Coordinates of C-alpha atoms (C1' of nucleotides) in Angstrom, one line a residue:
Chain A
X1 CA 78.5 114.7 94.0
X2 CA 81.3 114.7 96.1
X3 CA 83.8 116.8 97.9
X4 CA 86.5 116.8 100.6
X5 CA 89.0 118.6 101.7
X6 CA 92.2 117.4 103.2
X7 CA 92.9 119.9 106.0
X8 CA 97.0 120.1 107.9
X9 CA 98.2 122.9 110.0
X10 CA 101.2 125.1 108.5
X11 CA 103.8 123.6 111.0
X12 CA 106.8 122.2 109.6
X13 CA 106.9 119.8 106.4
X14 CA 103.7 117.7 106.1
X15 CA 104.6 114.3 108.2
X16 CA 104.0 110.6 106.2
X17 CA 100.6 110.3 108.7
X18 CA 99.1 113.0 107.3
X19 CA 100.1 112.5 103.5
X20 CA 98.5 109.0 103.9
X21 CA 95.8 110.9 105.0
X22 CA 95.1 113.2 102.8
X23 CA 95.5 109.8 100.0
X24 CA 92.5 108.0 100.7
X25 CA 91.1 112.0 100.1
X26 CA 92.4 112.3 97.4
X27 CA 91.3 109.0 96.1
X28 CA 88.2 109.4 97.1
X29 CA 87.8 112.4 95.2
X30 CA 88.9 111.1 92.4
X31 CA 87.2 108.3 92.5
X32 CA 83.7 109.9 91.6
X33 CA 82.9 111.3 89.0
X34 CA 83.4 115.1 89.1
X35 CA 84.6 114.3 93.1
X36 CA 86.4 117.2 94.5
X37 CA 89.4 117.4 96.2
X38 CA 89.9 120.8 98.5
X39 CA 93.0 122.3 100.6
X40 CA 92.6 123.9 103.4
X41 CA 95.5 125.1 104.8
X42 CA 93.9 125.8 109.2
X43 CA 96.2 128.2 110.4
X44 CA 95.0 131.3 112.9
X45 CA 98.4 133.6 112.0
X46 CA 100.0 134.4 109.0
X47 CA 103.6 134.4 110.5
X48 CA 106.9 133.6 108.0
X49 CA 107.2 130.3 108.4
X50 CA 103.7 129.2 108.0
X51 CA 103.8 131.7 104.2
X52 CA 106.8 128.7 103.6
X53 CA 105.4 125.4 105.2
X54 CA 102.8 126.0 102.8
X55 CA 104.4 126.6 99.8
X56 CA 106.5 123.0 101.2
X57 CA 103.0 121.3 101.3
X58 CA 101.2 122.4 98.5
X59 CA 104.9 121.5 96.6
X60 CA 105.3 117.9 98.0
X61 CA 101.6 117.2 97.0
X62 CA 102.5 118.6 93.8
X63 CA 105.6 116.2 94.2
X64 CA 102.7 112.9 94.5
X65 CA 100.9 114.6 92.7
X66 CA 98.0 114.8 94.2
X67 CA 95.7 117.6 92.8
X68 CA 93.6 120.0 94.1
X69 CA 89.7 122.3 93.0
X70 CA 90.3 125.6 93.7
X71 CA 92.2 127.5 95.5
X72 CA 94.1 126.5 99.0
X73 CA 92.0 128.7 101.4
X74 CA 92.6 129.6 104.7
X75 CA 91.3 129.1 108.3
X76 CA 92.0 132.6 109.7
X77 CA 90.1 134.2 106.5
X78 CA 87.0 132.8 108.1
X79 CA 88.0 133.7 112.1
X80 CA 85.2 136.9 111.4
X81 CA 82.2 134.9 109.9
X82 CA 83.5 131.9 113.1
X83 CA 82.8 135.1 115.3
X84 CA 79.0 136.1 113.8
X85 CA 77.7 132.1 113.9
X86 CA 79.4 132.7 117.7
X87 CA 77.0 135.5 118.4
X88 CA 74.5 134.5 117.4
X89 CA 74.3 131.3 118.8
X90 CA 74.9 132.8 122.2
X91 CA 71.5 135.2 121.2
X92 CA 69.6 132.2 120.0
X93 CA 71.0 130.8 123.7
X94 CA 72.3 127.8 122.2
X95 CA 76.3 129.8 123.6
X96 CA 76.9 131.6 126.4
X97 CA 79.5 133.7 128.1
X98 CA 82.2 132.2 130.5
X99 CA 85.2 134.7 131.8
X100 CA 84.8 136.6 128.3
X101 CA 85.1 133.1 126.2
X102 CA 82.4 132.0 124.1
X103 CA 81.0 128.5 125.0
X104 CA 78.6 126.4 123.1
X105 CA 76.1 124.0 125.4
X106 CA 76.4 120.8 124.4
X107 CA 73.6 118.3 125.2
X108 CA 73.7 116.7 128.9
X109 CA 71.5 113.6 128.6
X110 CA 71.6 110.9 125.8
X111 CA 74.8 110.2 123.2
X112 CA 75.7 111.7 120.6
X113 CA 76.6 109.0 117.4
X114 CA 77.0 108.0 113.5
X115 CA 77.8 105.7 111.3
X116 CA 82.1 106.0 110.8
X117 CA 82.2 104.7 107.3
X118 CA 85.6 102.9 108.6
X119 CA 85.0 102.7 112.0
X120 CA 80.9 101.6 111.6
X121 CA 78.2 103.2 114.8
X122 CA 80.3 105.6 117.3
X123 CA 78.4 106.5 120.5
X124 CA 79.4 108.9 123.2
X125 CA 77.3 109.5 126.0
X126 CA 76.5 113.4 125.5
X127 CA 77.4 113.7 129.7
X128 CA 80.8 113.5 128.6
X129 CA 81.0 116.3 126.3
X130 CA 81.9 119.7 128.1
X131 CA 81.0 123.2 126.8
X132 CA 82.5 124.0 123.5
X133 CA 85.1 126.9 123.9
X134 CA 83.8 128.8 120.3
X135 CA 86.1 132.0 121.2
X136 CA 88.0 132.4 123.4
X137 CA 88.1 135.4 125.6
X138 CA 91.0 137.9 123.0
X139 CA 88.0 136.5 121.0
X140 CA 90.0 133.8 119.0
X141 CA 87.5 131.4 117.4
X142 CA 89.2 127.8 118.0
X143 CA 90.1 124.6 116.0
X144 CA 86.6 122.5 117.3
X145 CA 84.9 125.7 115.8
X146 CA 86.2 126.7 113.1
X147 CA 87.2 123.0 111.8
X148 CA 83.7 122.2 111.5
X149 CA 82.4 125.5 110.8
X150 CA 84.0 125.9 107.5
X151 CA 82.9 122.8 106.4
X152 CA 79.7 123.6 106.9
X153 CA 80.0 126.4 105.0
X154 CA 82.6 124.5 102.5
X155 CA 79.7 122.6 101.9
X156 CA 82.1 119.5 102.9
X157 CA 80.1 116.3 102.1
X158 CA 82.9 113.5 103.9
X159 CA 85.8 114.1 106.5
X160 CA 88.5 111.7 106.1
X161 CA 90.5 112.6 108.5
X162 CA 93.3 110.6 110.8
X163 CA 91.1 109.0 114.4
X164 CA 92.4 112.1 116.2
X165 CA 89.5 113.1 115.3
X166 CA 87.4 110.6 116.5
X167 CA 86.7 112.2 119.4
X168 CA 86.3 115.7 118.7
X169 CA 83.7 114.3 116.6
X170 CA 80.4 113.9 118.5
X171 CA 80.5 117.8 119.8
X172 CA 82.0 119.3 116.5
X173 CA 78.5 117.1 115.6
X174 CA 76.1 119.0 117.9
X175 CA 78.0 122.4 116.8
X176 CA 76.8 121.6 113.4
X177 CA 73.4 120.4 114.2
X178 CA 72.8 123.6 115.7
X179 CA 74.1 126.5 113.8
X180 CA 71.1 124.0 111.3
X181 CA 73.3 122.0 108.9
X182 CA 73.7 118.6 108.3
X183 CA 77.0 116.8 109.6
X184 CA 79.0 115.6 106.9
X185 CA 79.6 111.6 106.9
X186 CA 82.7 110.6 109.0
X187 CA 85.4 108.4 108.4
X188 CA 88.1 108.5 111.0
X189 CA 91.1 106.2 109.3
X190 CA 93.9 104.4 111.5
X191 CA 97.1 106.3 112.6
X192 CA 101.0 105.5 111.1
X193 CA 103.1 103.8 113.2
X194 CA 106.6 103.1 113.2
X195 CA 107.7 99.2 112.7
X196 CA 108.0 98.8 116.0
X197 CA 104.5 99.5 117.0
X198 CA 105.5 103.3 118.0
X199 CA 103.9 106.7 116.0
X200 CA 106.0 107.1 113.3
X201 CA 108.5 110.3 113.6
X202 CA 112.3 111.5 113.5
X203 CA 114.2 108.3 114.6
X204 CA 112.5 105.4 112.3
X205 CA 113.9 107.4 109.6
X206 CA 112.7 109.9 106.9
X207 CA 108.9 111.1 107.9
X208 CA 108.1 113.6 105.3
X209 CA 107.7 113.5 102.3
X210 CA 110.3 115.4 101.3
X211 CA 112.9 113.2 102.7
X212 CA 111.0 110.6 100.9
X213 CA 111.9 112.5 97.8
X214 CA 115.4 113.2 98.9
X215 CA 116.7 109.8 99.0
X216 CA 116.0 109.0 95.6
X217 CA 111.9 107.4 96.4
X218 CA 109.9 108.6 93.1
X219 CA 106.3 109.4 93.9
X220 CA 104.3 107.1 92.2
X221 CA 106.4 104.1 94.0
X222 CA 105.6 106.2 97.5
X223 CA 101.5 106.8 96.3
X224 CA 101.3 103.4 96.3
X225 CA 102.6 102.5 98.9
X226 CA 101.3 105.3 100.9
X227 CA 97.8 103.8 99.3
X228 CA 98.4 100.4 100.8
X229 CA 99.0 101.9 104.5
X230 CA 95.8 100.7 106.2
X231 CA 94.2 99.5 102.2
X232 CA 94.0 96.9 100.3
X233 CA 91.8 96.3 97.0
X234 CA 91.4 92.8 97.9
X235 CA 94.3 90.0 99.0
X236 CA 96.8 89.4 95.9
X237 CA 97.1 93.2 94.2
X238 CA 100.5 95.1 95.6
X239 CA 101.7 97.5 92.7
X240 CA 98.8 99.0 91.4
X241 CA 100.1 102.8 88.9
X242 CA 97.7 105.8 89.9
X243 CA 95.1 105.1 87.6
X244 CA 94.4 101.9 89.1
X245 CA 94.2 103.3 92.6
X246 CA 91.8 105.5 91.7
X247 CA 89.8 102.8 90.4
X248 CA 89.8 100.8 92.8
X249 CA 89.9 103.2 95.5
X250 CA 87.2 101.8 98.1
X251 CA 86.7 104.2 101.4
X252 CA 85.0 101.7 103.5
X253 CA 87.5 98.9 103.0
X254 CA 90.1 100.6 105.1
X255 CA 91.4 99.0 107.7
X256 CA 90.0 100.1 111.7
X257 CA 93.2 99.5 112.8
X258 CA 96.6 100.6 112.9
X259 CA 99.0 100.6 110.1
X260 CA 103.3 99.7 110.3
X261 CA 105.3 102.2 107.6
X262 CA 108.0 98.9 106.8
X263 CA 110.9 100.8 104.8
X264 CA 111.7 97.6 103.9
X265 CA 108.4 97.1 101.9
X266 CA 108.9 101.0 100.7
X267 CA 112.8 100.1 99.8
X268 CA 111.7 97.0 97.1
X269 CA 108.6 99.0 96.2
X270 CA 110.7 101.9 95.1
X271 CA 112.8 99.5 92.9
X272 CA 109.9 97.9 91.9
X273 CA 109.5 101.0 89.7
X274 CA 112.2 102.0 88.7
X275 CA 112.5 98.9 87.5
X276 CA 110.0 98.9 85.1
X277 CA 110.5 102.5 83.7
X278 CA 111.7 102.6 79.9
X279 CA 115.6 103.0 79.8
X280 CA 115.1 106.7 78.9
X281 CA 113.2 107.7 81.5
X282 CA 114.8 106.2 83.9
X283 CA 118.3 107.9 83.0
X284 CA 115.4 110.9 83.1
X285 CA 114.5 110.3 86.2
X286 CA 118.2 109.9 88.1
X287 CA 119.0 112.7 85.8
X288 CA 116.3 115.2 86.9
X289 CA 117.2 113.8 90.7
X290 CA 120.7 113.9 90.9
X291 CA 120.3 117.9 89.6
X292 CA 118.0 118.3 92.1
X293 CA 120.4 116.9 94.7
X294 CA 123.4 119.2 93.5
X295 CA 125.0 117.4 91.2
X296 CA 126.6 118.0 88.7
X297 CA 127.6 115.6 86.9
X298 CA 128.2 114.7 83.3
X299 CA 124.7 114.6 81.6
X300 CA 125.9 111.7 79.2
X301 CA 128.0 110.2 81.1
X302 CA 125.5 109.5 83.8
X303 CA 123.0 108.6 80.5
X304 CA 125.4 106.6 79.8
X305 CA 125.4 104.9 83.6
X306 CA 121.9 104.8 84.2
X307 CA 121.1 101.0 82.5
X308 CA 124.2 99.9 84.6
X309 CA 122.2 101.0 88.0
X310 CA 118.2 100.6 87.6
X311 CA 118.1 96.7 88.0
X312 CA 120.6 97.2 91.2
X313 CA 119.3 99.9 93.1
X314 CA 115.8 100.7 94.5
X315 CA 116.1 103.9 95.4
X316 CA 118.0 107.3 92.9
X317 CA 119.8 108.0 96.1
X318 CA 121.9 104.9 95.7
X319 CA 123.4 106.5 92.5
X320 CA 126.5 108.2 94.6
X321 CA 127.4 105.6 95.8
X322 CA 127.1 103.1 93.0
X323 CA 128.1 104.5 90.4
X324 CA 130.1 108.2 91.5
X325 CA 133.8 106.5 90.6
X326 CA 132.4 107.0 87.2
X327 CA 132.7 110.8 88.1
X328 CA 135.6 111.9 90.5
X329 CA 138.3 110.3 92.2
X330 CA 138.0 107.1 93.9
X331 CA 140.2 106.6 97.3
X332 CA 141.5 102.8 98.2
X333 CA 142.0 103.1 101.7
X334 CA 143.2 100.5 103.5
X335 CA 142.7 97.9 101.1
X336 CA 145.2 95.1 100.1
X337 CA 146.3 95.0 97.1
X338 CA 146.8 92.0 94.3
X339 CA 150.0 94.2 93.2
X340 CA 150.9 90.9 91.1
X341 CA 147.9 90.6 89.4
X342 CA 147.2 94.0 88.9
X343 CA 149.7 94.1 86.9
X344 CA 149.3 91.6 84.6
X345 CA 145.4 93.4 84.0
X346 CA 146.8 96.0 83.2
X347 CA 149.0 94.1 80.1
X348 CA 146.3 92.7 79.2
X349 CA 143.8 95.8 79.2
X350 CA 146.3 98.5 77.4
X351 CA 145.8 95.6 74.3
X352 CA 142.3 95.5 74.3
X353 CA 140.6 96.8 71.6
X354 CA 138.4 98.6 71.1
X355 CA 137.7 99.5 74.7
X356 CA 134.3 98.1 74.8
X357 CA 132.4 96.1 77.3
X358 CA 131.9 93.5 74.7
X359 CA 136.1 93.5 74.2
X360 CA 137.2 93.3 77.6
X361 CA 135.5 90.5 79.2
X362 CA 137.1 88.1 77.1
X363 CA 139.7 89.1 77.9
X364 CA 139.7 89.6 81.7
X365 CA 138.5 85.9 81.4
X366 CA 141.8 85.0 79.7
X367 CA 143.7 86.5 81.8
X368 CA 141.4 84.6 84.5
X369 CA 142.1 81.4 82.6
X370 CA 145.1 82.1 82.3
X371 CA 146.4 82.7 86.4
X372 CA 143.8 80.0 87.1
X373 CA 141.9 81.7 89.5
X374 CA 138.0 81.8 89.2
X375 CA 136.5 84.7 87.6
X376 CA 135.5 85.7 90.6
X377 CA 138.5 86.0 92.3
X378 CA 140.6 87.1 89.6
X379 CA 137.6 90.3 88.9
X380 CA 137.6 91.2 92.7
X381 CA 141.4 93.7 92.4
X382 CA 140.1 94.6 89.6
X383 CA 136.9 95.9 91.2
X384 CA 138.4 97.2 93.9
X385 CA 141.2 99.2 91.9
X386 CA 138.9 100.7 89.7
X387 CA 135.7 101.8 91.6
X388 CA 136.4 102.2 94.9
X389 CA 134.6 99.5 96.3
X390 CA 133.5 95.3 96.2
X391 CA 129.6 96.0 95.0
X392 CA 129.9 98.1 92.1
X393 CA 127.9 98.0 88.2
X394 CA 129.0 95.5 86.4
X395 CA 132.7 95.5 85.9
X396 CA 133.4 95.6 82.3
X397 CA 131.1 98.2 81.6
X398 CA 132.4 100.2 84.5
X399 CA 135.7 100.3 82.4
X400 CA 134.2 101.0 79.4
X401 CA 132.2 103.8 80.7
X402 CA 135.7 104.6 82.3
X403 CA 137.8 104.1 79.6
X404 CA 141.1 102.9 78.8
X405 CA 142.9 106.0 80.5
X406 CA 141.6 106.8 82.9
X407 CA 141.3 102.8 84.2
X408 CA 144.5 101.9 83.7
X409 CA 146.0 104.8 85.7
X410 CA 143.1 104.1 88.2
X411 CA 144.7 100.0 88.5
X412 CA 148.4 101.5 87.5
X413 CA 147.8 103.3 91.1
X414 CA 146.4 101.1 93.3
X415 CA 149.8 99.0 92.5
X416 CA 151.7 101.4 94.5
Chain B
rG1 C1' 90.3 108.6 136.6
rC2 C1' 87.2 108.9 133.1
rC3 C1' 86.0 108.4 127.6
rC4 C1' 86.4 106.0 122.2
rC5 C1' 88.0 103.1 119.1
rC6 C1' 91.1 98.7 117.7
rA7 C1' 93.3 93.6 118.2
rU8 C1' 95.4 87.6 111.3
rC9 C1' 102.7 85.7 109.7
rG10 C1' 108.1 90.2 112.2
rA11 C1' 105.6 93.9 108.7
rC12 C1' 100.9 94.7 105.4
rU13 C1' 96.8 92.7 103.9
rA14 C1' 92.9 89.0 102.1
rG15 C1' 88.7 86.8 104.7
rC16 C1' 83.0 89.1 106.1
rG17 C1' 79.5 81.2 110.0
rG18 C1' 81.2 75.5 106.3
rU19 C1' 85.0 76.1 99.6
rC20 C1' 90.6 78.3 105.4
rC21 C1' 94.9 71.7 109.2
rA22 C1' 94.0 80.5 106.7
rG23 C1' 95.7 83.2 101.0
rG24 C1' 98.8 87.3 98.4
rU25 C1' 102.9 90.3 99.2
rC26 C1' 107.2 92.4 102.1
rG27 C1' 111.8 90.5 104.9
rC28 C1' 113.6 86.4 106.6
rG29 C1' 116.4 80.8 105.3
rG30 C1' 117.6 77.9 102.1
rC31 C1' 118.7 76.6 96.5
rC32 C1' 119.6 78.5 91.7
rC33 C1' 122.2 81.6 88.3
rU34 C1' 126.3 84.3 88.5
rU35 C1' 132.6 88.7 87.6
rU36 C1' 130.8 92.2 93.3
rC37 C1' 125.9 93.4 94.1
rA38 C1' 121.4 93.5 92.8
rA39 C1' 117.3 91.2 89.3
rG40 C1' 115.2 86.1 87.9
rG41 C1' 113.9 81.4 89.6
rC42 C1' 112.7 77.4 92.9
rC43 C1' 111.8 76.1 97.9
rG44 C1' 111.1 76.8 102.2
rU45 C1' 109.8 80.0 107.5
rC46 C1' 106.4 82.2 110.6
rG47 C1' 100.0 83.9 112.6
rC48 C1' 94.4 83.9 113.9
rG49 C1' 96.8 87.4 121.9
rC50 C1' 93.6 84.9 125.9
rG51 C1' 89.2 82.6 128.4
rG52 C1' 84.0 82.0 127.9
rG53 C1' 79.5 81.3 126.0
rU54 C1' 76.2 80.9 121.1
rU55 C1' 75.8 77.4 117.4
rC56 C1' 76.1 70.8 113.7
rG57 C1' 79.9 74.5 112.7
rA58 C1' 84.0 80.4 114.3
rA59 C1' 89.1 83.7 112.5
rU60 C1' 84.7 85.2 111.6
rC61 C1' 79.3 86.8 115.8
rC62 C1' 78.5 88.2 121.6
rC63 C1' 80.6 88.5 126.6
rG64 C1' 84.4 89.0 129.8
rC65 C1' 89.8 89.9 130.1
rU66 C1' 95.0 91.2 128.5
rG67 C1' 97.8 94.4 125.6
rG68 C1' 97.5 98.5 122.5
rG69 C1' 96.3 104.2 120.3
rG70 C1' 93.4 108.1 121.0
rG71 C1' 91.3 111.7 123.1
rC72 C1' 89.1 114.6 129.0
rA73 C1' 93.0 122.1 126.4
rC74 C1' 90.7 129.8 125.9
rC75 C1' 96.1 123.2 121.2
rA76 C1' 95.3 122.1 116.5

RNA sequence: GCCCCCAUCGACUAGCGGUCCAGGUCGCGGCCCUUUCAAGGCCGUCGCGCGGGUUCGAAUCCCGCUGGGGGCACCA
């Protein structure tokens, strides 16, 4: 039976690099029958900021579908237990007081080593290991003490974490052995970089789960993408459902070299997921998203517009810019329009009845032909007049959704 | 400075001694389709960091170098 944990510290938003670690933990746990995934908050105080961060972490995890088992736990709650253990270690001569702090005596000969599931054999000379402070002089246990202790108490079998912890590991192993426990299996996963090879940070774009959500990525796509950052089931497969991910995930196949976060590929993948959605579900997602983002747009109209954009936008967040003309006035600032052509278009469209895409299309095509214009040239000014942009959903469908009255109004306004 | 780790197309990766003059995906370029933008179809571009070994044979194993990352806290 495996048991893993995700242990973020409640400082600010959940960073996407950290989330990737959570994803690996979760996939690993869910892949095993009865595997458990625990959420542990490594807090050292209980401020209001912490409470908020904890909520946000949980919300982000939930959104991604990374469910954890049982209640989340707080490191802070185990401070007394930690102090007790530290005292016992002092009594046993394995630790000692130093200026009011308690230090753990590291071995100073030989090596400490382990078989890392992703890195293989790792070995540290013990003379490199400094005596670890377990409890500060103010009585607060340190991270490098509390964290491994919690792993022991929680019965964690596999510690899957970022590779910035590699050099903490030998200290933690020695500590765990000193309290008479067996160290867990370790798997240190590589970090996530920006495309420039530097650590992923704000200037690369979105870095927190919330930001990706706000930008209109859908969770299934983000999960799929994150899973593939440092792991691949084979050389071919890229699109995998949640279930398939769980089924195929293999911790020992996780890459030992760092991966760069490619926003372009994420966009592509999000588009794949969006396009694959059944129409109604797509409209539903879109509506939900717009609501979350504070757009108070007519639901029926959004629903009708959805099929027009499904194939065209990669993120739900692109919708307002792409189809916003259906929900509010457009601005034609700085555009020079062919008045004569618009006059013709207006006249043509006035006679179209019913005002549907099927009826509009032949009418406008006929007009283009009559004027000796290529369709693209004839339609461009109309598109601009009606949508306020050179790019838009299909023109005929857009006209239909806008309605005859509004459409004619905009064309007329654009002429003057 | 010391310790640990990493190294295949621009990016994510497959590859675990011969089937690789290195495969897939994104991107990029071209063509086709086309009412714009997308989507789709076809074609193409681009890579084993360097130097030594080992071996009949190396992207694959070993050593060195170079480059990158992480750590060396009474931070987490």
